[in-house]
Coordinates of C-alpha atoms in Angstrom, one line a residue:
M1 CA -30.8 9.9 -5.8
Q2 CA -27.2 9.8 -4.6
V3 CA -26.3 6.4 -3.1
P4 CA -24.4 7.0 0.3
T5 CA -20.6 6.2 0.1
K6 CA -19.6 3.4 2.4
T7 CA -16.8 4.0 4.9
D8 CA -13.3 2.3 4.4
I9 CA -13.3 0.0 7.2
R10 CA -9.6 0.8 7.9
Q11 CA -10.6 4.2 8.9
L12 CA -12.0 2.8 12.3
S13 CA -9.8 2.1 15.2
L14 CA -10.0 -1.3 17.1
A15 CA -12.2 0.3 19.7
E16 CA -14.5 1.8 17.1
L17 CA -14.8 -1.6 15.3
E18 CA -15.6 -3.3 18.7
A19 CA -18.3 -0.8 19.2
F20 CA -19.8 -1.6 15.7
F21 CA -19.9 -5.3 16.4
I22 CA -21.6 -4.7 19.8
A23 CA -24.2 -2.4 18.1
Q24 CA -24.8 -5.0 15.5
G25 CA -25.6 -7.4 18.4
D26 CA -22.4 -9.6 17.5
K27 CA -19.4 -10.6 19.7
K28 CA -16.8 -8.0 20.6
F29 CA -13.9 -10.3 19.7
R30 CA -14.9 -10.3 16.1
A31 CA -13.4 -6.8 15.9
K32 CA -10.0 -8.1 16.8
Q33 CA -10.3 -10.9 14.2
V34 CA -11.3 -8.5 11.5
Y35 CA -8.6 -6.1 12.5
D36 CA -6.0 -8.8 12.3
W37 CA -7.1 -9.5 8.9
L38 CA -7.0 -5.9 7.8
W39 CA -3.6 -4.9 9.3
N40 CA -1.4 -7.8 10.2
K41 CA -2.4 -10.0 7.2
S42 CA -3.0 -7.0 4.8
L43 CA -6.3 -8.6 3.4
K44 CA -7.8 -6.8 0.6
N45 CA -11.3 -8.3 0.6
F46 CA -13.9 -9.4 2.9
D47 CA -14.5 -12.8 1.4
D48 CA -11.0 -14.0 2.3
M49 CA -11.7 -13.7 6.1
T50 CA -11.8 -17.4 6.6
N51 CA -12.7 -17.6 10.3
I52 CA -15.3 -15.0 10.0
S53 CA -19.0 -16.6 9.3
L54 CA -20.4 -15.8 5.9
S55 CA -23.4 -13.7 7.4
T56 CA -20.9 -11.5 9.2
R57 CA -18.8 -11.1 6.1
E58 CA -22.0 -10.0 4.2
M59 CA -22.9 -7.6 7.1
L60 CA -19.5 -6.2 6.8
K61 CA -19.8 -5.7 3.1
A62 CA -23.2 -4.0 3.6
H63 CA -21.6 -1.4 5.7
F64 CA -17.9 -1.0 4.6
V65 CA -15.4 -1.2 1.8
I66 CA -11.8 -1.8 1.7
N67 CA -10.3 0.8 -0.6
H68 CA -6.9 -0.9 -1.0
V69 CA -4.3 0.5 -3.7
R70 CA -3.6 -1.4 -6.8
V71 CA -0.2 -1.3 -8.6
D72 CA -1.2 -0.1 -12.0
V73 CA 2.1 -0.2 -13.6
M74 CA 5.3 -1.8 -12.5
Q75 CA 8.7 -1.0 -14.1
H76 CA 12.0 -2.8 -13.6
S77 CA 15.4 -1.2 -13.8
V78 CA 18.5 -2.8 -15.0
D79 CA 20.0 -2.3 -11.5
G80 CA 17.0 -4.3 -9.9
T81 CA 15.0 -1.2 -8.9
I82 CA 11.4 -1.4 -9.1
K83 CA 9.0 1.5 -9.5
N84 CA 5.3 1.3 -8.9
A85 CA 2.6 3.6 -10.3
V86 CA 0.1 3.1 -7.7
K87 CA -3.6 3.7 -8.5
L88 CA -5.7 4.9 -5.5
H89 CA -9.4 4.2 -5.0
D90 CA -10.4 7.6 -6.8
D91 CA -8.0 6.8 -9.8
K92 CA -5.3 9.2 -8.7
I93 CA -1.7 8.1 -9.2
V94 CA 1.2 8.0 -6.8
E95 CA 4.6 6.3 -7.1
S96 CA 6.7 4.3 -5.0
V97 CA 10.0 2.5 -5.4
L98 CA 11.7 -0.8 -4.2
I99 CA 15.5 -0.1 -3.9
P100 CA 17.5 -3.3 -3.5
T101 CA 21.2 -3.4 -2.3
E102 CA 23.4 -6.1 -1.1
K103 CA 22.5 -5.6 2.5
R104 CA 18.9 -4.2 2.5
I105 CA 15.8 -3.7 0.6
T106 CA 14.2 -0.3 1.1
A107 CA 10.7 1.0 0.3
C108 CA 10.4 4.5 -0.9
V109 CA 6.9 5.7 -0.3
S110 CA 4.7 8.7 -1.1
S111 CA 2.7 10.8 1.4
Q112 CA 0.7 13.1 -1.0
V113 CA -0.8 13.1 -4.5
G114 CA 1.6 15.7 -6.0
C115 CA 3.3 18.4 -3.9
S116 CA 2.8 22.0 -3.1
L117 CA 6.5 23.1 -2.2
D118 CA 7.8 24.1 -5.6
C119 CA 11.4 23.0 -5.1
N120 CA 12.9 24.0 -8.5
F121 CA 15.0 20.9 -9.0
C122 CA 12.2 18.3 -8.4
A123 CA 10.0 16.6 -11.0
T124 CA 7.1 16.1 -8.3
A125 CA 7.0 19.8 -7.5
R126 CA 5.7 20.3 -11.1
L127 CA 2.5 18.4 -10.0
K128 CA -0.2 20.1 -8.4
R129 CA -0.9 18.8 -4.8
M130 CA -4.3 17.1 -5.2
R131 CA -4.8 15.6 -1.8
N132 CA -3.1 13.9 1.3
L133 CA -2.9 10.2 1.3
Q134 CA -4.8 8.3 4.0
P135 CA -2.8 6.1 6.4
D136 CA -4.1 3.0 4.7
E137 CA -2.9 4.2 1.4
I138 CA 0.6 4.7 2.7
Y139 CA 0.6 1.4 4.5
D140 CA -0.5 -0.4 1.2
Q141 CA 2.4 1.0 -0.7
V142 CA 4.7 -0.5 1.9
V143 CA 2.9 -3.9 1.7
A144 CA 3.0 -3.9 -2.1
I145 CA 7.0 -3.4 -1.9
K146 CA 7.2 -6.0 0.8
E147 CA 5.5 -8.6 -1.4
E148 CA 7.6 -7.6 -4.4
A149 CA 10.7 -8.0 -2.2
E150 CA 9.7 -11.6 -1.4
Q151 CA 8.6 -12.3 -5.1
F152 CA 11.4 -11.0 -7.0
F153 CA 14.4 -11.1 -4.5
Q154 CA 13.3 -13.8 -1.9
R155 CA 14.1 -11.4 0.7
P156 CA 12.4 -9.3 3.4
L157 CA 11.7 -5.7 3.3
T158 CA 14.3 -4.1 5.8
N159 CA 13.9 -0.3 5.5
I160 CA 11.2 2.4 4.7
V161 CA 11.9 6.1 3.7
F162 CA 9.3 8.8 3.2
M163 CA 11.1 10.2 0.3
G164 CA 8.5 9.8 -2.4
M165 CA 5.9 12.2 -3.7
G166 CA 4.8 15.0 -1.4
E167 CA 6.1 16.5 2.0
P168 CA 5.4 14.1 4.8
L169 CA 5.2 16.9 7.5
L170 CA 2.4 18.5 5.5
N171 CA 0.4 15.3 6.0
Y172 CA 1.6 14.8 9.6
A173 CA -1.4 13.1 11.3
N174 CA -1.9 10.5 8.4
V175 CA 1.9 9.8 8.1
L176 CA 2.4 9.1 11.8
A177 CA -0.9 7.0 11.7
A178 CA 0.5 5.0 8.9
I179 CA 4.0 4.7 10.7
E180 CA 2.1 3.4 13.8
K181 CA 0.3 0.6 11.8
I182 CA 3.6 -0.3 10.1
T183 CA 5.5 -0.6 13.3
S184 CA 2.8 -2.2 15.4
P185 CA 2.8 -5.7 16.3
E186 CA -0.8 -5.8 15.0
G187 CA 0.4 -4.4 11.9
L188 CA 3.8 -5.1 9.9
G189 CA 5.8 -5.2 13.0
M190 CA 8.8 -3.1 11.6
A191 CA 11.3 -1.5 13.8
P192 CA 10.9 2.3 14.0
R193 CA 14.7 2.6 13.6
R194 CA 14.2 1.1 10.1
I195 CA 12.1 4.1 9.1
T196 CA 13.3 7.5 8.0
L197 CA 11.2 10.5 7.4
S198 CA 12.5 13.0 4.9
T199 CA 11.5 16.6 4.9
V200 CA 12.3 20.0 3.5
G201 CA 12.4 21.1 7.0
I202 CA 9.3 22.8 8.5
P203 CA 10.6 23.9 11.9
K204 CA 7.2 23.8 13.9
M205 CA 6.5 20.3 12.7
I206 CA 9.9 19.1 13.6
R207 CA 9.4 20.5 17.1
R208 CA 6.1 18.7 17.3
M209 CA 7.8 15.4 16.2
A210 CA 10.4 15.9 19.1
D211 CA 7.5 16.6 21.7
E212 CA 5.7 13.4 20.7
E213 CA 9.0 11.5 21.1
V214 CA 8.8 9.7 17.7
K215 CA 11.3 6.8 17.4
F216 CA 11.8 6.9 13.6
N217 CA 14.9 8.8 11.9
L218 CA 14.8 12.3 10.6
A219 CA 16.4 13.4 7.3
V220 CA 16.3 17.0 6.0
S221 CA 16.6 18.0 2.4
L222 CA 19.2 20.8 2.9
H223 CA 21.1 21.3 -0.3
S224 CA 22.7 24.6 0.7
A225 CA 23.5 26.2 4.2
I226 CA 23.5 29.6 2.8
N227 CA 19.9 31.3 2.8
E228 CA 20.2 32.9 -0.6
T229 CA 21.1 29.7 -2.4
R230 CA 18.6 27.6 -0.5
S231 CA 15.8 30.0 -1.3
R232 CA 16.5 29.8 -5.0
L233 CA 16.4 26.2 -4.8
M234 CA 13.6 25.7 -2.2
P235 CA 11.2 28.6 -1.9
I236 CA 10.0 27.4 1.4
N237 CA 13.3 28.7 2.9
D238 CA 11.9 32.3 2.6
K239 CA 9.2 31.3 5.2
S240 CA 11.6 29.1 7.3
P241 CA 15.1 30.3 6.9
L242 CA 18.0 28.2 8.1
E243 CA 18.3 29.9 11.5
E244 CA 14.7 28.7 12.4
L245 CA 15.5 25.3 11.0
A246 CA 18.7 25.0 13.0
E247 CA 16.8 26.0 16.2
A248 CA 14.2 23.3 15.6
L249 CA 16.9 20.8 14.9
V250 CA 18.6 21.6 18.2
Y251 CA 15.2 21.2 19.9
W252 CA 14.8 17.8 18.1
Y253 CA 18.3 16.5 19.2
Q254 CA 17.6 17.7 22.8
K255 CA 14.4 15.8 23.0
T256 CA 15.3 12.6 21.0
Q257 CA 19.0 12.3 21.1
R258 CA 18.9 11.1 17.5
R259 CA 21.2 12.6 15.0
V260 CA 19.9 13.9 11.6
T261 CA 20.9 13.1 8.2
Y262 CA 21.2 16.0 5.7
E263 CA 20.5 15.2 2.2
Y264 CA 22.5 17.3 -0.2
V265 CA 22.8 17.7 -3.9
I266 CA 25.7 19.5 -5.5
W267 CA 24.8 21.4 -8.6
Q268 CA 27.3 23.0 -11.1
G269 CA 27.5 26.6 -10.6
I270 CA 25.2 26.8 -7.8
N271 CA 26.7 25.4 -4.8
D272 CA 29.6 23.6 -6.0
D273 CA 32.3 26.0 -4.4
E274 CA 34.2 25.8 -1.1
R275 CA 32.1 28.7 0.4
H276 CA 29.1 26.5 0.3
A277 CA 31.0 23.4 1.5
R278 CA 32.3 25.5 4.6
A279 CA 28.8 26.7 5.2
L280 CA 27.6 23.4 5.4
V281 CA 30.2 22.4 7.9
K282 CA 29.1 25.3 10.1
F283 CA 25.5 24.1 9.8
C284 CA 26.3 20.6 10.8
R285 CA 27.9 21.6 14.2
H286 CA 24.5 22.6 15.5
I287 CA 23.9 18.9 16.5
P288 CA 25.4 15.5 15.7
S289 CA 24.7 14.7 12.0
K290 CA 25.8 13.1 8.9
V291 CA 25.5 14.1 5.3
N292 CA 24.3 12.1 2.4
I293 CA 25.7 13.7 -0.8
I294 CA 23.2 12.5 -3.4
Q295 CA 23.8 12.3 -7.2
Y296 CA 21.6 14.7 -9.2
N297 CA 19.0 13.1 -11.4
P298 CA 18.0 15.5 -14.4
I299 CA 14.4 16.1 -14.9
D300 CA 14.8 18.1 -18.1
E301 CA 17.3 20.2 -19.9
G302 CA 17.2 23.0 -17.5
D303 CA 19.5 25.0 -15.4
F304 CA 20.4 22.2 -12.9
R305 CA 23.4 19.9 -13.8
Q306 CA 25.4 17.5 -11.7
A307 CA 28.6 19.1 -10.3
A308 CA 31.8 17.9 -11.4
Q309 CA 33.5 14.9 -9.5
E310 CA 36.1 17.4 -8.3
A311 CA 33.5 19.4 -6.4
V312 CA 32.0 16.3 -4.9
D313 CA 35.6 15.2 -3.7
M314 CA 36.1 18.8 -2.3
Y315 CA 32.9 18.5 -0.2
V316 CA 33.9 15.1 1.2
R317 CA 37.4 16.3 2.1
I318 CA 36.2 19.4 3.9
L319 CA 33.4 17.5 5.7
E320 CA 35.8 14.7 7.0
E321 CA 38.6 17.1 7.9
N322 CA 35.9 18.6 10.3
G323 CA 34.9 15.3 11.7
I324 CA 31.5 15.1 9.8
V325 CA 30.5 11.8 8.3
A326 CA 29.8 12.2 4.6
K327 CA 28.5 9.4 2.2
V328 CA 28.2 9.7 -1.4
R329 CA 25.1 8.0 -2.7
R330 CA 24.8 6.8 -6.2
S331 CA 21.3 6.9 -7.7
R332 CA 19.5 3.7 -8.7
G333 CA 16.7 3.3 -11.0
Q334 CA 17.5 6.3 -13.3
D335 CA 16.5 4.5 -16.4
I336 CA 13.0 4.2 -15.3
D337 CA 12.8 7.7 -13.7
A338 CA 12.8 6.2 -10.2
A339 CA 15.7 8.0 -8.7
C340 CA 15.6 10.9 -6.2
G341 CA 13.6 13.8 -7.6
Q342 CA 12.4 12.0 -10.8
L343 CA 9.1 10.7 -9.3
A344 CA 6.1 11.5 -11.6
N345 CA 8.3 13.0 -14.4
K346 CA 7.7 10.8 -17.2
N347 CA 5.0 8.3 -16.2
E348 CA 2.4 8.2 -18.8
V349 CA -0.3 6.8 -16.6
A350 CA -0.1 9.6 -14.1
T351 CA -3.4 11.5 -14.1
L352 CA -1.9 14.5 -12.3
V353 CA -1.9 18.0 -14.1
E354 CA 1.3 19.8 -14.6
K355 CA 1.4 23.2 -13.3
K356 CA 1.3 25.8 -16.0

């Protein structure tokens, strides 16, 4: 006979938790106490709820579990970057990264186990998408990095980017629920402006975010403003070409008045010419935006190679001549495969199965 699986208590809203306590003949205010332990104090087990009676704690253990994640392997880069291999309750693995700079400490978190988008330059795309992460699993990644920032750097976590494994907009409800917990005063209390969601650009979901008036920042992995090239790099462009993406971004700006960041890698022989640079200028003119030119991090000996510095300089010159802010971002954590596009490439503890 199969034993029924207990519910993770963090799947319950505060109202549902209150209803549970009332049904058990207990006081309604107990729910607020437990909720505070779970989300504000990020507690990992019921026994540590010191202001809850032993009998109530035993009752909670009889009904619920707390499926917190565990940092299975922690790797430290020579530049201070930390990569976590995070084991979930079902033994699947995702990766998250702590990125320290002089002014900030950023958590780069994952939203899915694997990815389904097949971007040809990304290591994570070689992994099967096995499932979406739950809000608490996303939240736990942030908590782990927050604790590491305090332990190893004696500094607070300042920023969060959804740029790890997976496409956040394909796990929309759970990602937004996680952000709600991260920003809520009852949770971690972080300011939404400190959070950036990075997407390949799914027009209908960008419109939905705009309609819901989200307060966090939006970044789009663009990499080319020419459909033929972008489709070669990112097959999703065949379904959602640049024209549709541009229309959705115009809608986003009209609703939110928040500029967009375009993430852009320049590859040798692919998009390293002036034609591509001027196409990017034209695309940027749709709405106020800035461009982060990101250093490419090789994932194998394949076709993708970092463009020459002259090409990067050319892009920056053309963008700036046209009044577009362009920043060149140097990668961090390359020695531990923690840089952009490298997650899940060489981590021996990953239990994901590479696509054939």
